[in-house]
Coordinates of C-alpha atoms in Angstrom, one line a residue:
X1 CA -7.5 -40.0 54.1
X2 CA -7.1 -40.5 50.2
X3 CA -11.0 -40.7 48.3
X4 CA -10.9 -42.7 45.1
X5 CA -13.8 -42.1 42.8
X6 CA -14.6 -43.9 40.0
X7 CA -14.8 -42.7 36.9
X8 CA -17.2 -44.6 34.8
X9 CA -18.4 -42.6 32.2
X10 CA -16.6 -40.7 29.4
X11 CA -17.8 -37.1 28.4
X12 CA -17.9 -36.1 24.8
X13 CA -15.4 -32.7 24.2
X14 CA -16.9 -30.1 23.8
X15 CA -18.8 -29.3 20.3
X16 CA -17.7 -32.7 18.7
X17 CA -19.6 -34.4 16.8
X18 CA -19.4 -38.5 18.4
X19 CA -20.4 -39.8 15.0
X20 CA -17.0 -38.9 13.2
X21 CA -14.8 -39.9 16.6
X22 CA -13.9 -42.9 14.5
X23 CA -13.0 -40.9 12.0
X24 CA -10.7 -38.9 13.8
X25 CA -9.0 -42.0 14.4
X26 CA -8.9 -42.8 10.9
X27 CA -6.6 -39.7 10.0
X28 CA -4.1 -40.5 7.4
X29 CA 0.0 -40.2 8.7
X30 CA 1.9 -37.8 7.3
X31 CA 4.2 -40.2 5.6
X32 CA 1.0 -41.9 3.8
X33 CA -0.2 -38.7 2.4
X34 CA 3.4 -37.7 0.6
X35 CA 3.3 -41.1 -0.6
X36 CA 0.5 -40.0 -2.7
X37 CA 1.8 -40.3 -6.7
X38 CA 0.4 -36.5 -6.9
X39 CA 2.5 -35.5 -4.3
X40 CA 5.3 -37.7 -4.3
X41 CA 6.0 -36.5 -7.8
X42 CA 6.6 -33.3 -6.4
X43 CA 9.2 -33.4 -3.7
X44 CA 11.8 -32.9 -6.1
X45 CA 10.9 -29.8 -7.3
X46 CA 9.6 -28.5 -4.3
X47 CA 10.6 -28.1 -0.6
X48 CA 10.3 -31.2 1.1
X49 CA 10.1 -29.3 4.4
X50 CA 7.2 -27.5 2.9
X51 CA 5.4 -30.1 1.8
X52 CA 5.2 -31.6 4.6
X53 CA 4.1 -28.5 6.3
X54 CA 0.9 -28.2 3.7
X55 CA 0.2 -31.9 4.7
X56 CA 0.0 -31.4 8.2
X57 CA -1.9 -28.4 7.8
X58 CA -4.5 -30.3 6.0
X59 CA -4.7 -33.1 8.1
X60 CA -5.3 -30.3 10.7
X61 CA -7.8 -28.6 9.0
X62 CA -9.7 -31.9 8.7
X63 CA -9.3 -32.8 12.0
X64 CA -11.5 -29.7 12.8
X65 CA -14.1 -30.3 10.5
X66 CA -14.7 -33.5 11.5
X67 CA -14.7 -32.1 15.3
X68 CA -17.0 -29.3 14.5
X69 CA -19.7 -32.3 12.5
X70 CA -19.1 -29.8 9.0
X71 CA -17.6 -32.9 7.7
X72 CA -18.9 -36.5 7.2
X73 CA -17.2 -39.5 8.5
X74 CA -15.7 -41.1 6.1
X75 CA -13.5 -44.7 6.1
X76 CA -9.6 -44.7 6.2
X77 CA -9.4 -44.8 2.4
X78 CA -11.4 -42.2 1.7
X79 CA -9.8 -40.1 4.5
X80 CA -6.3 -40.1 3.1
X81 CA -7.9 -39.8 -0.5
X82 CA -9.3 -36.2 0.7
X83 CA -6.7 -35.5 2.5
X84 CA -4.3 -35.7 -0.2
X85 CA -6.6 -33.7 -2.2
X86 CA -6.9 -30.6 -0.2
X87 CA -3.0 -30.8 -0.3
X88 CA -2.7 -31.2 -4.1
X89 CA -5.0 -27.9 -4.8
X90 CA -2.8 -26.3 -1.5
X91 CA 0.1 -26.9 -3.9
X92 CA -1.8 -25.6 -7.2
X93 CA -3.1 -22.4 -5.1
X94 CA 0.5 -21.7 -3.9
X95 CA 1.9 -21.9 -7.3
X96 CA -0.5 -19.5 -9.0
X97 CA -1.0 -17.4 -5.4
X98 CA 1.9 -14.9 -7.3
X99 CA 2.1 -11.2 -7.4
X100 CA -0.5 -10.5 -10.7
X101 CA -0.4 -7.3 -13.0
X102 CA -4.2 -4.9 -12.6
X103 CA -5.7 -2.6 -15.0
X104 CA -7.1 -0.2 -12.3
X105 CA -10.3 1.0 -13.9
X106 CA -11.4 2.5 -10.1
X107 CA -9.8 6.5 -11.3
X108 CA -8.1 6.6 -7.9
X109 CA -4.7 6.7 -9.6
X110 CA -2.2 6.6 -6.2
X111 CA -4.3 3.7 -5.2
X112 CA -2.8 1.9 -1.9
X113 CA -4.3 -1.6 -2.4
X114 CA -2.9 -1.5 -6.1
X115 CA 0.4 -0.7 -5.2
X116 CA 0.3 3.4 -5.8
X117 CA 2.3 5.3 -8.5
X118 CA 2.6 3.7 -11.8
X119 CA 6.4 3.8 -12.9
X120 CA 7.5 5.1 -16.2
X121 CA 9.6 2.9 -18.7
X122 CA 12.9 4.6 -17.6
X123 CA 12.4 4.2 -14.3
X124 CA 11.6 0.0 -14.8
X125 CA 14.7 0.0 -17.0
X126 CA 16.7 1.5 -14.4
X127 CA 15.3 -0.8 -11.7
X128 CA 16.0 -4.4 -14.1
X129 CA 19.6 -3.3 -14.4
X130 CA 19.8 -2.8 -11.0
X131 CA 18.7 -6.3 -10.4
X132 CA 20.7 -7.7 -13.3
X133 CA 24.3 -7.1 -12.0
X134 CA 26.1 -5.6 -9.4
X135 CA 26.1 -2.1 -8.6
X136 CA 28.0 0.7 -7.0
X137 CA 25.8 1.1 -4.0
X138 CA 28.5 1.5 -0.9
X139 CA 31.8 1.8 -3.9
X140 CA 33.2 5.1 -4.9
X141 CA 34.4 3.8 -7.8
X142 CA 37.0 6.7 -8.4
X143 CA 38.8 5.7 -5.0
X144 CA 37.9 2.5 -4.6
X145 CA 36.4 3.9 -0.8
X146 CA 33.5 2.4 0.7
X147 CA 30.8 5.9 0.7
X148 CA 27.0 6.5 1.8
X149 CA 24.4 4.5 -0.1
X150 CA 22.0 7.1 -0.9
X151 CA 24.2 9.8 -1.5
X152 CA 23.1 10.4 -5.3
X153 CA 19.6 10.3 -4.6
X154 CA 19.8 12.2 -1.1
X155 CA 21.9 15.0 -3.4
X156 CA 19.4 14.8 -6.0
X157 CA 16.2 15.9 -3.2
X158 CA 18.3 19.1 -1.7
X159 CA 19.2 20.4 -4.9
X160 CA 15.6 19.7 -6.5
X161 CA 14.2 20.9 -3.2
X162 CA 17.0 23.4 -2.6
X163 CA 17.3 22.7 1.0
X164 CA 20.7 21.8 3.1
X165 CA 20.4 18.1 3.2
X166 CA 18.0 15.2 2.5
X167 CA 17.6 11.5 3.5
X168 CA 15.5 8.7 2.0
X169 CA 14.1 5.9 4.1
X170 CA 11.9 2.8 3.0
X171 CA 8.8 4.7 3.3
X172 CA 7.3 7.8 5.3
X173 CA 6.4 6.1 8.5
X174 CA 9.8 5.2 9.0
X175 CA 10.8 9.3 8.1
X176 CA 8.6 10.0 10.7
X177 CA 9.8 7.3 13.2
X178 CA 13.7 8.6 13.0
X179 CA 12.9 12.1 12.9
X180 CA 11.0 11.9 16.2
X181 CA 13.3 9.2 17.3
X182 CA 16.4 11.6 16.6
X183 CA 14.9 14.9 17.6
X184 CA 13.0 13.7 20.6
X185 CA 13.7 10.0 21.5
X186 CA 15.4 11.9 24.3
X187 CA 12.7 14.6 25.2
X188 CA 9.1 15.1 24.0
X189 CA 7.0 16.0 20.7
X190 CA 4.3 17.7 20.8
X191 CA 1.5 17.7 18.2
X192 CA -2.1 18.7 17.5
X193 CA -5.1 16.0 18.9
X194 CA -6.9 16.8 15.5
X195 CA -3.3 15.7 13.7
X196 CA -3.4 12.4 15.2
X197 CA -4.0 10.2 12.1
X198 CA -5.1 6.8 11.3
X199 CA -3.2 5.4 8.2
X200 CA -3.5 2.7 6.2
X201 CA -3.3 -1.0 7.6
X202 CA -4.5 0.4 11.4
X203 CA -1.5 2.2 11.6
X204 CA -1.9 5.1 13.7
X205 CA 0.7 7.9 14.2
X206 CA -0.4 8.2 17.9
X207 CA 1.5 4.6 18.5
X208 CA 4.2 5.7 16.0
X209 CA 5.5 8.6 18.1
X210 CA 5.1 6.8 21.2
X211 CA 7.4 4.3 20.0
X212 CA 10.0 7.0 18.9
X213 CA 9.9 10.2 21.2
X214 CA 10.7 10.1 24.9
X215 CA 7.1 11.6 25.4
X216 CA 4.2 12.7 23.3
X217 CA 2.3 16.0 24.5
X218 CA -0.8 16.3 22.7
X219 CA -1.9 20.3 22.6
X220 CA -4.9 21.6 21.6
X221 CA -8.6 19.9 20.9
X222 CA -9.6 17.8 17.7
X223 CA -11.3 20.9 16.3
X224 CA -9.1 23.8 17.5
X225 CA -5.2 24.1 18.5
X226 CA -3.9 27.6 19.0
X227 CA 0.1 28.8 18.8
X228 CA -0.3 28.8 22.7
X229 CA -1.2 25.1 23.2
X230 CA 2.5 24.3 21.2
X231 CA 4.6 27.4 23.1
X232 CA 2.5 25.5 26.5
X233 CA 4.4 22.2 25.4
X234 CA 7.5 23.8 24.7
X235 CA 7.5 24.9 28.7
X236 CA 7.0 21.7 29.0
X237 CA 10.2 20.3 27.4
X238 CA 8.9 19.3 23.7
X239 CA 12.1 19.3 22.0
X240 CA 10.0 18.6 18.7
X241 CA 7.0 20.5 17.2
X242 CA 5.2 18.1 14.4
X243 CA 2.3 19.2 12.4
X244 CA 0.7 16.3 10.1
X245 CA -1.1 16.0 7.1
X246 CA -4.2 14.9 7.8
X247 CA -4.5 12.9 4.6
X248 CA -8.0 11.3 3.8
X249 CA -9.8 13.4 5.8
X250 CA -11.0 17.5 7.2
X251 CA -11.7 18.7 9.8
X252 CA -14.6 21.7 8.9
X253 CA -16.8 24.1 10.8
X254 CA -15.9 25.5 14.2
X255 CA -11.9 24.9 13.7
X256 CA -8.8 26.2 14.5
X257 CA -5.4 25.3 13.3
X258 CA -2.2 26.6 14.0
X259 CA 0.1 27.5 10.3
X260 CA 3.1 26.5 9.2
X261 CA 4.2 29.7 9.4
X262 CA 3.5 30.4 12.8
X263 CA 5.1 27.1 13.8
X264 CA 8.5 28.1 12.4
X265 CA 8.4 31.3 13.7
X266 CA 8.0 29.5 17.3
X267 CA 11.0 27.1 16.5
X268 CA 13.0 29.8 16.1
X269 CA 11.6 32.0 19.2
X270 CA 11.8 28.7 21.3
X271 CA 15.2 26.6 19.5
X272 CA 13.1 24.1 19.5
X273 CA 13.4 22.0 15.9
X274 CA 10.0 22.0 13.8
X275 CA 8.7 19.6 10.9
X276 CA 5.7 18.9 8.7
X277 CA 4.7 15.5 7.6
X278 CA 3.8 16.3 4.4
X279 CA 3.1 12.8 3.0
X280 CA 2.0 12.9 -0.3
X281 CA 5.2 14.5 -1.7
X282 CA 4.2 17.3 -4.1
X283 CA 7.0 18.0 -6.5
X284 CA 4.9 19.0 -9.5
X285 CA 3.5 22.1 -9.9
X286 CA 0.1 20.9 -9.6
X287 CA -1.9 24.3 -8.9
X288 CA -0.6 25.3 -12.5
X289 CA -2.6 22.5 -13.9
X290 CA -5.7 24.2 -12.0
X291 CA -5.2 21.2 -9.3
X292 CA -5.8 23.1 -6.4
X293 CA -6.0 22.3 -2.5
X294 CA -2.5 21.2 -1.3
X295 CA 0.9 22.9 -0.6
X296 CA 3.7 21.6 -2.7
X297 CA 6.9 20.7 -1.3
X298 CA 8.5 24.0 -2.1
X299 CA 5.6 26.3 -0.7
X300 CA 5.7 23.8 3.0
X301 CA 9.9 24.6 3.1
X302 CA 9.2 28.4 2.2
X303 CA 7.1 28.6 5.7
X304 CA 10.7 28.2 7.4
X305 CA 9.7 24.8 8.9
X306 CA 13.1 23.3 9.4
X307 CA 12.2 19.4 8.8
X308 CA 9.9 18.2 6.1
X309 CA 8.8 14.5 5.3
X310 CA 7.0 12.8 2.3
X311 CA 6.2 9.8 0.3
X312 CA 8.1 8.8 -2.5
X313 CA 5.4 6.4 -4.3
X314 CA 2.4 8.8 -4.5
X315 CA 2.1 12.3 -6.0
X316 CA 6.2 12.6 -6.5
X317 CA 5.6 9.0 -9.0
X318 CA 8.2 6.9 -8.0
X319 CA 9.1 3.7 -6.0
X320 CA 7.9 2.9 -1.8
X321 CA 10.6 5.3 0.3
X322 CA 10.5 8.6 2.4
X323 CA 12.1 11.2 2.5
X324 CA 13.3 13.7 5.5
X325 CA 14.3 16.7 3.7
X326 CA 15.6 20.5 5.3
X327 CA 18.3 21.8 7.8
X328 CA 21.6 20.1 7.2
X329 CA 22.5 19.2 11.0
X330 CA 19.0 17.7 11.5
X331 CA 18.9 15.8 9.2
X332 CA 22.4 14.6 9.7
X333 CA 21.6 13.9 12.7
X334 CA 18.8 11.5 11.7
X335 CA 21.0 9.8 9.0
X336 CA 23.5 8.9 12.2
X337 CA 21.1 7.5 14.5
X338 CA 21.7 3.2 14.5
X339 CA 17.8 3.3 13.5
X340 CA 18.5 4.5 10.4
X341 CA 20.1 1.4 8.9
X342 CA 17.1 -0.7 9.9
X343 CA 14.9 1.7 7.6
X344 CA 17.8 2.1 5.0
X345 CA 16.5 1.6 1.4
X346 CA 18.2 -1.0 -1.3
X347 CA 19.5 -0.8 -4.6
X348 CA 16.2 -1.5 -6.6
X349 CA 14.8 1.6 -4.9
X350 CA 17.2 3.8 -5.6
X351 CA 17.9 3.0 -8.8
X352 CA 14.1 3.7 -9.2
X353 CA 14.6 7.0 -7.3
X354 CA 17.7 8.2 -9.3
X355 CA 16.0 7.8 -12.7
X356 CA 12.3 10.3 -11.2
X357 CA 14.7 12.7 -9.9
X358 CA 16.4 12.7 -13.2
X359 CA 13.3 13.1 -15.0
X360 CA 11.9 16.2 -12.4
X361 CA 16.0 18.0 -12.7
X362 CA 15.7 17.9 -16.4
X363 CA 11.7 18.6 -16.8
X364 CA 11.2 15.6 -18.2
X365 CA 7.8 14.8 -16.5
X366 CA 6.1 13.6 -18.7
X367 CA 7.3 10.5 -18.1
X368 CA 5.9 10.1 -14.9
X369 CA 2.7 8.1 -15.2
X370 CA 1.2 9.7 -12.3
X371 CA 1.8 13.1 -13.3
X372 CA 0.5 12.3 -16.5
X373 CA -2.7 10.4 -15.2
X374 CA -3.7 13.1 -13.0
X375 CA -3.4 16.1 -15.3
X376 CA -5.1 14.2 -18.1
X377 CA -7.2 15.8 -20.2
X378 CA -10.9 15.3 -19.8
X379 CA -11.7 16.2 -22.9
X380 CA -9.2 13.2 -24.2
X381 CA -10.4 10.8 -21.5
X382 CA -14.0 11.4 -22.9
X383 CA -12.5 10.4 -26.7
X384 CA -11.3 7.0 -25.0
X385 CA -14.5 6.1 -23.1
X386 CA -16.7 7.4 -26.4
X387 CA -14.8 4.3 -27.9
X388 CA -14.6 1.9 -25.2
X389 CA -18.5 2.1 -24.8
X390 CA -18.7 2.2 -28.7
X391 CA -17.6 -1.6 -28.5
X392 CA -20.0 -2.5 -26.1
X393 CA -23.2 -1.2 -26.8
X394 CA -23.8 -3.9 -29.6
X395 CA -23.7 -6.9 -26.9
X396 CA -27.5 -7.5 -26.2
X397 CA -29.4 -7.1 -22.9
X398 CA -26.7 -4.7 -21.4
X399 CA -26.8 -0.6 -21.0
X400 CA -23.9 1.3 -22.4
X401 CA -23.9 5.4 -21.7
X402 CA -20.8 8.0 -20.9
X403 CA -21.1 10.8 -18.5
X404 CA -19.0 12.8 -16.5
X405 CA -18.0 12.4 -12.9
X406 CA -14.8 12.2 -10.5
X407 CA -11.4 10.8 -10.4
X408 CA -9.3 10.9 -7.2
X409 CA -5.8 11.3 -6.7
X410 CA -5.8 8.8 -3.4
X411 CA -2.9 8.1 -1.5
X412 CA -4.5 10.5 0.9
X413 CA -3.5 13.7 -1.8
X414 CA -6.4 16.1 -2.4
X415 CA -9.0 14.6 -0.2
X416 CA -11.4 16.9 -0.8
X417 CA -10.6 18.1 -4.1
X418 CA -11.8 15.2 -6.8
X419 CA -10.9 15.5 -10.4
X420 CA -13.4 16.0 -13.3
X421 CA -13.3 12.6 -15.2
X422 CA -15.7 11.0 -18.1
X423 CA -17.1 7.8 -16.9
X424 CA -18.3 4.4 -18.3
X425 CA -21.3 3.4 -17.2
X426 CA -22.8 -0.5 -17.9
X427 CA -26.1 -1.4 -17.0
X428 CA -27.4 -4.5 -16.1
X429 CA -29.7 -7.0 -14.7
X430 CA -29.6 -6.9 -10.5
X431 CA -27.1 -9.0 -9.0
X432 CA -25.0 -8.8 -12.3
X433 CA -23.1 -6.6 -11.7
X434 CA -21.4 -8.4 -8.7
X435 CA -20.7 -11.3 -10.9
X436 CA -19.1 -9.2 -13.7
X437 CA -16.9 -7.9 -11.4
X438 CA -16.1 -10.9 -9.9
X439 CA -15.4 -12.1 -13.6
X440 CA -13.0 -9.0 -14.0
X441 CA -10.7 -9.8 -11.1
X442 CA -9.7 -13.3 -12.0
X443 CA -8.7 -12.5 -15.2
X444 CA -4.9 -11.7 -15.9
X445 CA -4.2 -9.3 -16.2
X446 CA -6.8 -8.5 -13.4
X447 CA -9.6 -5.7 -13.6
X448 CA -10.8 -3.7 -11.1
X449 CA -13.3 -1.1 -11.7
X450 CA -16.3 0.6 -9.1
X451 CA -19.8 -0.4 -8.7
X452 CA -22.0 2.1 -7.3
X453 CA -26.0 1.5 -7.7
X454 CA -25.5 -1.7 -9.2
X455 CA -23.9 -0.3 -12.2
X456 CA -20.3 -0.7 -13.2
X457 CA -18.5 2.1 -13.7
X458 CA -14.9 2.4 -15.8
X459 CA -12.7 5.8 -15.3
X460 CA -10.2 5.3 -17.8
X461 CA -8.3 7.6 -16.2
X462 CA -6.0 5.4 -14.3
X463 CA -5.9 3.0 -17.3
X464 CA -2.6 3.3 -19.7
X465 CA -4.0 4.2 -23.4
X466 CA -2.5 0.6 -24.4
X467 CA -4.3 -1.0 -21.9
X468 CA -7.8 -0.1 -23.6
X469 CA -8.1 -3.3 -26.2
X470 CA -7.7 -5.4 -23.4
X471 CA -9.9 -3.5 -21.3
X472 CA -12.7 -3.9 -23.8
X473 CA -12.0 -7.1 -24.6
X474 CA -12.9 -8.3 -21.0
X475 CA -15.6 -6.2 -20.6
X476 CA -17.3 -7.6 -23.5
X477 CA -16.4 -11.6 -22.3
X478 CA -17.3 -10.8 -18.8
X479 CA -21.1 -9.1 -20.1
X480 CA -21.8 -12.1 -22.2
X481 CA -20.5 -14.8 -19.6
X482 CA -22.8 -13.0 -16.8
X483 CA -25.6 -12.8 -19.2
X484 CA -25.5 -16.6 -20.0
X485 CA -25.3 -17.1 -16.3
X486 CA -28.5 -15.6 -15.5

């Protein structure tokens, strides 16, 4: 027996407002809206395909509106005129959305969010010709034989570094994912619980080796891992010991960590390959500058670790890649494995990469930005905020003074171990501060500095010496535009 029930009565959707269901039904087409003169004078220069994407997007995002009641109802007319609208400043957003240049006021000079080291004018130069023509990236140009892409700048790292053999990669996640991938996509790596890093982005090396090694043993506790938890893994077929930089962060108080020392010396007990993530990539002889609290490249390869891996783009002052650097075989190995190509590195890169490692074979590091911006002179760095708050303290209603405080390296370099900077601090009325800033970052080029108790602070620090007039400039505009505000 079939039951027919009538349905007499229609239900309103869930959360929709029934006043703008006519509306709805007075959504523009598609073909209406790019017929619009602001819009139709546009598909020629832009991608038609696009476009039309943007309008449908719209009309989508209007759809919702008018679901959810946030919107009025409107008629036909009026519907297509906002439409079109909301497209036109979708267009105008797109076209200005680009990639813009920031004076970095924060003093965190490797800053991740402002796209780490600084590059020198050699290094840019090198990097624009690169771009500008073809190159001989894969051409032995003596032979006319097709040859490895980064064998000038993986030459360059083992003679700098003076080990066997290095390879770059596009940054030092991906060093990390072929090292494990090559060394123990077949077997296991073991590594300390207190090692097991978040990084930037939610990254976190835990997923990382899973995705590369066969298995990961973790050894030891967050606080304390002993030589025995790691020889433990190796009887349990770790064919890879990893110990990581823990970069923004310590672990202090009851602790124990296992040393780099006593790792190699296990490798070599065990034959079991070892390797340090470094990360930060330390080239400069930083403790001679009194810049203490991290091993430099050369001090983690004296420990007899076989394997190290670093960042190009932070301490070492060039452009995004990674390095694997240490015992010829392994890292042979690495450059071999099919994964490698996926992570390979392009011409722009190591054009950028040539021209540091020229600059650090011939001591030429003082052109390196980022060597120059973290072993700035205080005592000069107070001269330039004595005069950049010199030119402020005449605007009226706002608080000018220069004191001391602290610069970081960032990048995850020197967590603990700030640098002593002069500061300069503006003063004014509550909830002005927020505004100025807010000023700051939508001018071009953009400024970022730190607000802490509703004072701005400037750290010139991480500011080029050129970039100071501008600087000041802004500052003053943004004061007087916040002050006028209210």
């Amino acid at each position: 027996m079939v039951e027919i029930v009538e349905i007499n009565d229609v239900r309103k959707p869930p959360d929709t407002d029934m006043s703008n269901m006519g509306s709805l039904r007075n959504l523009p087409a598609v073909e209406r809206v790019l017929e619009d003169e602001r819009i139709a004078g546009r598909l020629g220069f832009f991608s038609r395909a696009g476009v039309t994407r943007l309008v449908r997007e719209a009309i989508a995002s209007r759809r919702e509106r008018l679901r959810d009641g946030t919107e009025a109802a409107v008629d036909r007319d009026a519907l297509a005129a906002a439409v079109a609208d909301e497209v036109v400043w979708r267009l105008e957003r797109l076209e200005s959305n680009r990639q813009r240049r920031v004076i970095n006021a924060t003093g965190v000079i490797l800053h991740t969010n402002l796209g780490r080291a600084v590059l020198g004018e050699e290094t840019r130069r090198a990097i624009d010709l690169a771009g500008a023509g073809y190159v001989d990236l894969e051409t032995d140009l003596e032979t006319g034989e097709r040859v490895e892409r980064c064998r000038r700048v993986d030459r360059l790292f083992s003679l700098i570094l003076d080990v066997e053999d290095a390879h770059v990669v596009n940054n030092n996640a991906a060093a990390v994912l072929l090292a494990v991938r090559s060394l123990a996509g077949g077997g296991a790596v073991a590594v300390s619980r207190g090692e097991l890093v978040e990084i930037g982005g939610s990254f976190r090396l835990p997923e990382i080796l899973a995705a590369a090694a066969g298995r990961v043993i973790e050894v030891g506790t967050t606080n304390r891992t002993f030589l025995r938890d790691y020889r433990a893994a190796v009887s349990e077929g770790a064919t890879l010991l990893l110990k990581v930089h823990t970069s923004n962060y310590r672990v202090v108080g009851y602790t124990n960590e296992v040393s780099l020392q006593e790792l190699a010396g296990l490798g070599r007990e065990a034959g079991v390959a070892t390797m340090y993530d470094q990360g930060s990539g330390i080239l400069y002889p930083l403790a001679g500058e009194g810049i203490a609290g991290e091993e430099s490249l050369s001090e983690v390869l004296a420990s007899g670790v076989d394997l190290v891996s670093f960042s190009t783009d932070k301490v070492l002052g060039g452009p995004q890649g990674g390095v694997v650097a240490g015992r010829g075989p392994l890292v042979d190995r690495m450059r071999r494995d099919h994964l490698a190509r996926a992570l390979r590195v392009g011409k722009l890169t190591l054009a950028g990469l040539e021209r540091v490692l020229l600059h650090y074979w011939r001591n030429e590091t003082d052109a390196l930005p980022a060597i120059g911006m973290i072993t700035a002179d205080p005592g000069r760095l107070g001269e330039r905020a004595e005069e950049l708050a010199g030119r402020l303290r005449s605007i009226p209603g706002v608080g000018v003074s220069v004191r001391e405080g602290e610069s970081s390296i960032g990048g995850g370099s020197f967590p603990i171990n700030p640098l002593r900077t002069v500061l300069v601090e503006i003063t004014l009325p509550s909830g002005q501060p927020a505004r100025l800033s807010r000023f700051l970052r939508g001018q071009d080029p953009a400024i970022v500095c730190r607000i802490k108790d509703e004072r701005v602070l400037v750290d010139l620090r991480s500011v080029a010496a050129h970039e100071d007039g501008i600087l000041a400039q802004r500052l003053a505009e943004g004061i007087g535009r916040t002050a006028e505000e209210g």
